[in-house]
Structures are given as C-alpha cells and as structure tokens.
C-alpha cells in the first residue's frame, strides 16, 4: 500500500515505518514485531516538519496554563514537534536508515522560507536518496491538501503514487 500524510500525520507514518517495531514504549509492543516498511511501498509527506515546527509549538505552549488533568497530555505535541535535539523528528532523523519504503516530500513555501507552519529547511531535513523526491509548491501549509486540485498538488501526488 501507499500512505499519504500531511504535517504531523506524515511524522506518525514515518514513526510507524521507522521505529514502532523496535520501540518498547509503544502501546502493544512485542519483541519481534515486524517493521511496517515491508508492507508500505511509498510514503508521500505533505508539509511534514521533519526537523520540528516551533511556530506551531508556541501555540500549544500558550494553551498550557488553561489545560488541566488529561488535557495536559496535549502539550506533549509541543515537545514532540519542537526543534530541540530531544524532539521526535530530530531523533528520528539522527537514527534514520533507508528502508524498503520509497519516500517523497511535497512541501510549500510562501516565498519566505516557510509554508506558514513548517519551514522549508524542516520539510527537507530528511536525507533522501534517489529515486526518492522532494517537490516544492508555492503555497501555504493547509493549501497542500485543501487546495490540492487547483494548485496541481493532486496531479503530482497521483503521478507519484502511480509511478514505479
């Protein structure tokens, strides 16, 4: 199968492919779990913060004082998406090993080095080898999926998914 993930959804897919089989902290972990990369041919990541997205973490940090009890766990996302060396994307990049899944990056830039949420540097922080690809669209973060048809993202996505 193929997976298309936008923003943190792409990071979740990367985690599933790269780390979940060997992460004893994962719910349901069993020694000897199979890596999911053998079942996924392609992962297309749209606007994924492969080196974190501090712009979005600030919003969650501002919410912290108004959250209580179980809602405080929402703040974990600010730690997971920070640009600190201990954040999930940075740790995943440091331990990345090319696997059986072909990765493609689709990212936006509004002309300022960011799509409004994820910097182009963060989107491109994952080291890819051919035939993997990275494709820029001059659009914002949400437009990568909300306006995919009118911006050409959907056509490019279809091309990637149909290609060998």
PDB file of N, CA, C and O in Angstrom, residues 8 26 35 38-39 47 68-69 73 78 113 121 127 146:
ATOM      1  N   UNK A   8       1.805  16.528  10.836  1.00  0.00           N
ATOM      2  CA  UNK A   8       2.148  15.535  11.858  1.00  0.00           C
ATOM      3  C   UNK A   8       1.703  14.127  11.440  1.00  0.00           C
ATOM      4  O   UNK A   8       2.281  13.135  11.866  1.00  0.00           O
ATOM      5  N   UNK A  26       6.040   1.878  22.933  1.00  0.00           N
ATOM      6  CA  UNK A  26       4.803   1.884  22.156  1.00  0.00           C
ATOM      7  C   UNK A  26       3.795   0.935  22.780  1.00  0.00           C
ATOM      8  O   UNK A  26       4.114  -0.190  23.142  1.00  0.00           O
ATOM      9  N   UNK A  35       8.564  -4.867  11.132  1.00  0.00           N
ATOM     10  CA  UNK A  35       8.573  -3.492  10.652  1.00  0.00           C
ATOM     11  C   UNK A  35       7.501  -3.344   9.584  1.00  0.00           C
ATOM     12  O   UNK A  35       7.298  -4.231   8.753  1.00  0.00           O
ATOM     13  N   UNK A  38       7.887  -3.134   5.187  1.00  0.00           N
ATOM     14  CA  UNK A  38       7.745  -4.208   4.196  1.00  0.00           C
ATOM     15  C   UNK A  38       6.359  -4.247   3.565  1.00  0.00           C
ATOM     16  O   UNK A  38       6.156  -4.874   2.536  1.00  0.00           O
ATOM     17  N   UNK A  39       5.389  -3.544   4.156  1.00  0.00           N
ATOM     18  CA  UNK A  39       4.022  -3.530   3.645  1.00  0.00           C
ATOM     19  C   UNK A  39       3.658  -2.233   2.926  1.00  0.00           C
ATOM     20  O   UNK A  39       2.610  -2.149   2.306  1.00  0.00           O
ATOM     21  N   UNK A  47       4.122  18.695   3.569  1.00  0.00           N
ATOM     22  CA  UNK A  47       4.364  19.689   4.612  1.00  0.00           C
ATOM     23  C   UNK A  47       4.719  19.091   5.955  1.00  0.00           C
ATOM     24  O   UNK A  47       4.254  19.562   6.991  1.00  0.00           O
ATOM     25  N   UNK A  68      -6.074  21.290  32.101  1.00  0.00           N
ATOM     26  CA  UNK A  68      -5.970  20.556  33.359  1.00  0.00           C
ATOM     27  C   UNK A  68      -6.121  19.064  33.084  1.00  0.00           C
ATOM     28  O   UNK A  68      -6.616  18.651  32.036  1.00  0.00           O
ATOM     29  N   UNK A  69      -5.725  18.274  34.051  1.00  0.00           N
ATOM     30  CA  UNK A  69      -5.920  16.824  34.010  1.00  0.00           C
ATOM     31  C   UNK A  69      -5.435  16.189  32.724  1.00  0.00           C
ATOM     32  O   UNK A  69      -4.331  16.482  32.253  1.00  0.00           O
ATOM     33  N   UNK A  73      -2.000  16.341  28.477  1.00  0.00           N
ATOM     34  CA  UNK A  73      -1.216  15.481  27.583  1.00  0.00           C
ATOM     35  C   UNK A  73      -1.129  16.073  26.178  1.00  0.00           C
ATOM     36  O   UNK A  73      -0.240  15.717  25.404  1.00  0.00           O
ATOM     37  N   UNK A  78       3.904  19.766  21.780  1.00  0.00           N
ATOM     38  CA  UNK A  78       4.879  20.854  21.696  1.00  0.00           C
ATOM     39  C   UNK A  78       6.291  20.338  21.924  1.00  0.00           C
ATOM     40  O   UNK A  78       7.240  20.846  21.338  1.00  0.00           O
ATOM     41  N   UNK A 113      10.556  31.172   2.973  1.00  0.00           N
ATOM     42  CA  UNK A 113      11.250  30.035   3.570  1.00  0.00           C
ATOM     43  C   UNK A 113      10.373  29.195   4.468  1.00  0.00           C
ATOM     44  O   UNK A 113      10.863  28.367   5.223  1.00  0.00           O
ATOM     45  N   UNK A 121      13.380  24.333   5.383  1.00  0.00           N
ATOM     46  CA  UNK A 121      14.514  23.589   5.937  1.00  0.00           C
ATOM     47  C   UNK A 121      14.038  22.384   6.740  1.00  0.00           C
ATOM     48  O   UNK A 121      14.630  21.299   6.659  1.00  0.00           O
ATOM     49  N   UNK A 127      17.104  13.188   5.021  1.00  0.00           N
ATOM     50  CA  UNK A 127      18.073  12.883   3.982  1.00  0.00           C
ATOM     51  C   UNK A 127      17.533  11.780   3.076  1.00  0.00           C
ATOM     52  O   UNK A 127      17.336  10.652   3.514  1.00  0.00           O
ATOM     53  N   UNK A 146      -5.892  21.257   1.179  1.00  0.00           N
ATOM     54  CA  UNK A 146      -7.196  21.884   0.960  1.00  0.00           C
ATOM     55  C   UNK A 146      -7.393  22.365  -0.478  1.00  0.00           C
ATOM     56  O   UNK A 146      -8.513  22.369  -0.978  1.00  0.00           O
TER      57      UNK A 146
END
